C-alpha cells in the first residue's frame, strides 16, 4: 500500500480511476483501524517519535480524489459541504465510545480507541489518533494527524494543533495519561511526554521556551527538533521580565511557561 500511495501522490495521473478510489478506501480503513498512523513511537529519535510521511501523502491524496458534495442533514438549517472522500466517521456501539449528543464531529480516517468519551461540541480531524480511555471535552479540538495517547484528559476548549503539510513535519504528540487543562493550546509539532500536566491557559509552540525550575533546564525547540515537555512535568503559564530598552522602561514581560 505504501508504495502505491507514494507513486500516486508523487506522479498524479491525468484522471483517477476506480482502482485509485479503491486504494484510498483501503488506506482509510487502515487509518480507522489503527493499522497505520501519521506518527508512531520510535526510541531511536530524540523525541521518541517519527513521522510517517507516506501516511500524510495518503490523506492529502484523498483531498485530490474527492469532489465537493452536500453532506447536510438539513441543508436549510445547517448546510455542510466537504470532500466526498472524508465523510463523518462511522462508529459502532460495540466500540464502547461515548459520543454525547450536542454537535460533536469526528472526520473519517482517524483512530478512536475503546472507551473514549467525546463531550459536545468537540472535533477530531482526519489522520489523528486518540488512545483508549481518553476524554475529549467540550469545545476541544484534535487537529489533523495529532496523536493523543491513552487515558488522557483533553479539557474544555483545549486546542491540539494539526499539520498535514509539509508531509515530513512531526504532528503534535500528547503521550499517555497527560492532562491538558482548560483553554490550553499545543501547536507546531510539540511533544508532551507521559503523565505531564498542562495548567489552564498554557500555550506550547516552537517560539515559547519552558523554564524548568525543578531540573534547572530550559526546554525549547531548535531548527531540527520541536519543543519536548518532559515526563511528569507540571507546566503553568508565566512571564519573564524584559531587561532592556523600552520593555524595561515600560515594565513589560514576555509570555513564557514554567514547569
Tab-separated table of C-alpha atoms in Angstrom:
chain	number	residue	atom	x	y	z
A	1	UNK	CA	0.000	0.000	0.000
A	2	UNK	CA	2.769	2.448	0.893
A	3	UNK	CA	4.468	2.178	-2.498
A	4	UNK	CA	1.177	2.612	-4.350
A	5	UNK	CA	0.196	5.645	-2.282
A	6	UNK	CA	3.560	7.332	-2.764
A	7	UNK	CA	3.585	6.693	-6.508
A	8	UNK	CA	0.055	8.024	-6.951
A	9	UNK	CA	0.842	11.108	-4.842
A	10	UNK	CA	4.190	11.893	-6.490
A	11	UNK	CA	3.059	11.124	-10.043
A	12	UNK	CA	-0.579	12.273	-10.356
A	13	UNK	CA	-2.381	10.714	-13.341
A	14	UNK	CA	-4.409	12.672	-15.871
A	15	UNK	CA	-7.551	11.127	-14.364
A	16	UNK	CA	-8.233	8.982	-11.317
A	17	UNK	CA	-9.676	5.516	-11.835
A	18	UNK	CA	-11.858	3.197	-9.759
A	19	UNK	CA	-8.696	1.374	-8.686
A	20	UNK	CA	-7.326	4.596	-7.238
A	21	UNK	CA	-10.503	5.178	-5.238
A	22	UNK	CA	-10.395	1.578	-4.021
A	23	UNK	CA	-6.788	2.045	-2.888
A	24	UNK	CA	-7.764	5.139	-0.926
A	25	UNK	CA	-10.653	3.324	0.732
A	26	UNK	CA	-8.306	0.566	1.877
A	27	UNK	CA	-5.894	3.194	3.161
A	28	UNK	CA	-8.637	4.996	5.083
A	29	UNK	CA	-9.812	1.720	6.611
A	30	UNK	CA	-6.241	1.167	7.816
A	31	UNK	CA	-6.280	4.630	9.436
A	32	UNK	CA	-9.609	3.913	11.121
A	33	UNK	CA	-8.410	0.592	12.488
A	34	UNK	CA	-5.081	1.970	13.691
A	35	UNK	CA	-3.108	-0.288	11.366
A	36	UNK	CA	-1.307	2.789	10.003
A	37	UNK	CA	-0.827	6.176	11.641
A	38	UNK	CA	0.686	9.539	10.756
A	39	UNK	CA	3.323	9.264	13.512
A	40	UNK	CA	4.401	6.436	15.788
A	41	UNK	CA	6.767	5.804	18.709
A	42	UNK	CA	10.424	5.379	17.784
A	43	UNK	CA	13.011	5.204	20.570
A	44	UNK	CA	15.847	5.851	18.113
A	45	UNK	CA	14.817	9.518	17.687
A	46	UNK	CA	15.387	12.449	20.068
A	47	UNK	CA	11.671	12.993	20.530
A	48	UNK	CA	10.829	9.290	20.775
A	49	UNK	CA	8.582	9.622	17.710
A	50	UNK	CA	8.846	9.508	13.945
A	51	UNK	CA	6.563	10.898	11.298
A	52	UNK	CA	5.237	8.602	8.560
A	53	UNK	CA	5.313	10.917	5.569
A	54	UNK	CA	3.645	8.422	3.271
A	55	UNK	CA	0.566	8.367	5.514
A	56	UNK	CA	0.257	12.129	5.231
A	57	UNK	CA	0.588	11.766	1.472
A	58	UNK	CA	-2.288	9.299	1.535
A	59	UNK	CA	-4.503	11.759	3.409
A	60	UNK	CA	-3.627	14.572	1.009
A	61	UNK	CA	-4.350	12.207	-1.865
A	62	UNK	CA	-7.877	11.846	-0.504
A	63	UNK	CA	-8.440	15.571	-0.956
A	64	UNK	CA	-7.283	15.325	-4.561
A	65	UNK	CA	-9.623	12.408	-5.214
A	66	UNK	CA	-12.655	13.893	-3.505
A	67	UNK	CA	-15.264	16.136	-5.058
A	68	UNK	CA	-17.212	18.716	-3.064
A	69	UNK	CA	-20.601	17.321	-2.058
A	70	UNK	CA	-23.557	18.338	0.081
A	71	UNK	CA	-23.319	16.460	3.404
A	72	UNK	CA	-26.104	18.415	5.097
A	73	UNK	CA	-28.529	16.703	7.428
A	74	UNK	CA	-30.754	19.710	6.844
A	75	UNK	CA	-29.414	21.939	4.068
A	76	UNK	CA	-31.614	24.873	5.076
A	77	UNK	CA	-30.925	24.967	8.802
A	78	UNK	CA	-27.302	23.787	8.800
A	79	UNK	CA	-25.586	23.275	5.426
A	80	UNK	CA	-22.435	21.136	5.316
A	81	UNK	CA	-20.180	20.849	2.259
A	82	UNK	CA	-16.981	18.814	2.170
A	83	UNK	CA	-14.951	16.390	0.079
A	84	UNK	CA	-16.832	13.145	-0.583
A	85	UNK	CA	-13.744	11.183	0.475
A	86	UNK	CA	-13.935	12.482	4.061
A	87	UNK	CA	-17.434	11.979	5.457
A	88	UNK	CA	-18.256	11.799	9.154
A	89	UNK	CA	-16.621	8.767	10.777
A	90	UNK	CA	-18.916	5.773	11.324
A	91	UNK	CA	-18.527	4.296	14.814
A	92	UNK	CA	-20.332	1.179	16.030
A	93	UNK	CA	-21.777	0.986	19.543
A	94	UNK	CA	-19.717	-2.109	20.402
A	95	UNK	CA	-16.557	0.033	20.422
A	96	UNK	CA	-17.633	1.465	23.774
A	97	UNK	CA	-17.062	5.009	22.526
A	98	UNK	CA	-19.334	7.671	24.002
A	99	UNK	CA	-20.294	10.487	21.646
A	100	UNK	CA	-22.554	12.574	23.836
A	101	UNK	CA	-25.299	14.405	21.853
A	102	UNK	CA	-24.744	18.072	21.169
A	103	UNK	CA	-22.883	18.830	17.943
A	104	UNK	CA	-19.570	16.930	18.020
A	105	UNK	CA	-17.951	15.711	14.804
A	106	UNK	CA	-15.343	13.061	14.023
A	107	UNK	CA	-13.980	13.007	10.495
A	108	UNK	CA	-13.332	9.742	8.703
A	109	UNK	CA	-9.753	8.471	8.575
A	110	UNK	CA	-8.788	8.608	12.260
A	111	UNK	CA	-8.344	6.058	15.040
A	112	UNK	CA	-10.559	6.298	18.129
A	113	UNK	CA	-9.661	3.839	20.891
A	114	UNK	CA	-12.030	1.901	23.105
A	115	UNK	CA	-13.732	3.768	25.900
A	116	UNK	CA	-13.041	7.241	24.528
A	117	UNK	CA	-15.514	9.891	25.703
A	118	UNK	CA	-16.420	12.781	23.395
A	119	UNK	CA	-18.203	15.687	25.084
A	120	UNK	CA	-20.127	18.136	22.894
A	121	UNK	CA	-19.210	20.056	20.912
A	122	UNK	CA	-15.729	18.739	20.148
A	123	UNK	CA	-13.965	17.949	16.867
A	124	UNK	CA	-11.469	15.259	15.836
A	125	UNK	CA	-9.888	15.691	12.411
A	126	UNK	CA	-8.706	13.114	9.904
A	127	UNK	CA	-5.359	11.380	10.386
A	128	UNK	CA	-5.453	11.760	14.164
A	129	UNK	CA	-5.137	9.046	16.790
A	130	UNK	CA	-6.901	9.005	20.182
A	131	UNK	CA	-5.917	6.191	22.568
A	132	UNK	CA	-8.111	4.050	24.800
A	133	UNK	CA	-9.923	5.665	27.687
A	134	UNK	CA	-9.176	9.278	26.811
A	135	UNK	CA	-11.671	12.132	27.134
A	136	UNK	CA	-12.054	14.905	24.589
A	137	UNK	CA	-14.026	17.558	26.437
A	138	UNK	CA	-16.386	20.284	25.211
A	139	UNK	CA	-15.082	22.699	22.546
A	140	UNK	CA	-11.787	20.797	22.328
A	141	UNK	CA	-10.008	20.228	19.002
A	142	UNK	CA	-7.779	17.337	17.958
A	143	UNK	CA	-6.141	18.565	14.754
A	144	UNK	CA	-5.232	16.596	11.650
A	145	UNK	CA	-2.628	13.860	12.312
A	146	UNK	CA	-2.287	14.771	16.025
A	147	UNK	CA	-1.518	11.799	18.273
A	148	UNK	CA	-3.222	11.545	21.682
A	149	UNK	CA	-2.300	8.666	23.981
A	150	UNK	CA	-4.386	6.506	26.303
A	151	UNK	CA	-6.150	7.791	29.420
A	152	UNK	CA	-5.588	11.434	28.580
A	153	UNK	CA	-7.935	14.246	29.585
A	154	UNK	CA	-8.182	16.960	26.965
A	155	UNK	CA	-10.140	19.587	28.893
A	156	UNK	CA	-12.739	22.053	27.693
A	157	UNK	CA	-11.619	24.403	24.900
A	158	UNK	CA	-8.160	22.793	24.656
A	159	UNK	CA	-6.622	23.003	21.198
A	160	UNK	CA	-4.251	20.400	19.741
A	161	UNK	CA	-2.888	21.758	16.501
A	162	UNK	CA	-2.808	19.716	13.332
A	163	UNK	CA	-0.345	19.547	10.474
A	164	UNK	CA	-0.641	17.842	7.105
A	165	UNK	CA	1.984	19.845	5.234
A	166	UNK	CA	4.883	19.677	4.935
A	167	UNK	CA	4.496	15.905	4.944
A	168	UNK	CA	7.764	15.448	6.826
A	169	UNK	CA	6.711	17.633	9.776
A	170	UNK	CA	6.013	15.866	13.056
A	171	UNK	CA	2.450	16.468	14.273
A	172	UNK	CA	1.611	17.354	17.869
A	173	UNK	CA	2.152	14.387	20.194
A	174	UNK	CA	0.301	14.014	23.505
A	175	UNK	CA	1.536	10.854	25.215
A	176	UNK	CA	-0.332	8.609	27.689
A	177	UNK	CA	-2.005	9.950	30.843
A	178	UNK	CA	-1.490	13.622	30.018
A	179	UNK	CA	-3.867	16.220	31.441
A	180	UNK	CA	-4.410	19.297	29.289
A	181	UNK	CA	-6.215	21.948	31.329
A	182	UNK	CA	-8.950	24.207	30.023
A	183	UNK	CA	-8.052	26.651	27.235
A	184	UNK	CA	-4.607	25.141	26.719
A	185	UNK	CA	-3.040	25.035	23.270
A	186	UNK	CA	-0.320	22.750	21.903
A	187	UNK	CA	0.960	23.524	18.412
A	188	UNK	CA	3.775	23.151	15.850
A	189	UNK	CA	4.825	19.571	16.487
A	190	UNK	CA	5.310	19.921	20.249
A	191	UNK	CA	5.744	16.608	22.096
A	192	UNK	CA	4.189	16.322	25.571
A	193	UNK	CA	5.580	13.289	27.371
A	194	UNK	CA	3.742	10.847	29.623
A	195	UNK	CA	1.853	11.980	32.715
A	196	UNK	CA	2.586	15.665	32.155
A	197	UNK	CA	0.037	18.215	33.369
A	198	UNK	CA	-0.608	21.445	31.467
A	199	UNK	CA	-2.230	24.090	33.655
A	200	UNK	CA	-5.174	26.083	32.334
A	201	UNK	CA	-4.229	28.630	29.698
A	202	UNK	CA	-0.772	27.206	28.876
A	203	UNK	CA	0.309	27.676	25.236
A	204	UNK	CA	3.117	25.486	23.875
A	205	UNK	CA	4.719	26.099	20.484
A	206	UNK	CA	8.093	26.385	18.784
A	207	UNK	CA	8.698	30.002	19.795
A	208	UNK	CA	7.886	29.863	23.535
A	209	UNK	CA	10.532	28.392	25.890
A	210	UNK	CA	9.632	26.479	29.035
A	211	UNK	CA	11.723	27.213	32.152
A	212	UNK	CA	12.154	24.039	34.184
A	213	UNK	CA	12.751	25.240	37.740
A	214	UNK	CA	12.819	21.686	39.107
A	215	UNK	CA	15.603	20.476	36.787
A	216	UNK	CA	17.347	23.784	36.157
A	217	UNK	CA	16.866	23.495	32.381
A	218	UNK	CA	15.260	25.489	29.597
A	219	UNK	CA	13.205	23.456	27.143
A	220	UNK	CA	12.852	24.994	23.680
A	221	UNK	CA	12.524	23.985	20.055
A	222	UNK	CA	15.506	24.066	17.693
A	223	UNK	CA	15.750	24.227	13.908
A	224	UNK	CA	15.807	20.422	13.840
A	225	UNK	CA	13.650	19.405	16.809
A	226	UNK	CA	10.337	20.502	18.330
A	227	UNK	CA	9.671	21.537	21.907
A	228	UNK	CA	9.555	18.462	24.180
A	229	UNK	CA	7.876	18.590	27.604
A	230	UNK	CA	9.415	16.010	29.994
A	231	UNK	CA	7.549	13.157	31.651
A	232	UNK	CA	5.664	14.064	34.837
A	233	UNK	CA	6.183	17.808	34.310
A	234	UNK	CA	3.599	20.261	35.629
A	235	UNK	CA	3.549	23.270	33.286
A	236	UNK	CA	1.963	26.596	34.234
A	237	UNK	CA	1.777	29.891	32.388
A	238	UNK	CA	4.252	32.564	33.447
A	239	UNK	CA	6.247	35.555	32.272
A	240	UNK	CA	9.841	36.742	32.062
A	241	UNK	CA	10.774	40.367	32.591
A	242	UNK	CA	12.259	42.335	29.671
A	243	UNK	CA	15.585	43.687	30.922
A	244	UNK	CA	16.497	46.306	28.306
A	245	UNK	CA	15.107	49.024	26.055
A	246	UNK	CA	11.507	50.129	26.041
A	247	UNK	CA	10.421	46.854	27.597
A	248	UNK	CA	12.444	47.629	30.729
A	249	UNK	CA	11.333	51.258	30.731
A	250	UNK	CA	7.659	50.301	30.469
A	251	UNK	CA	7.911	47.383	32.892
A	252	UNK	CA	6.878	44.742	30.341
A	253	UNK	CA	7.337	40.973	30.389
A	254	UNK	CA	7.412	38.227	27.739
A	255	UNK	CA	4.942	35.370	27.930
A	256	UNK	CA	6.596	32.064	28.801
A	257	UNK	CA	5.899	28.845	30.733
A	258	UNK	CA	7.458	27.210	33.759
A	259	UNK	CA	7.478	23.628	34.996
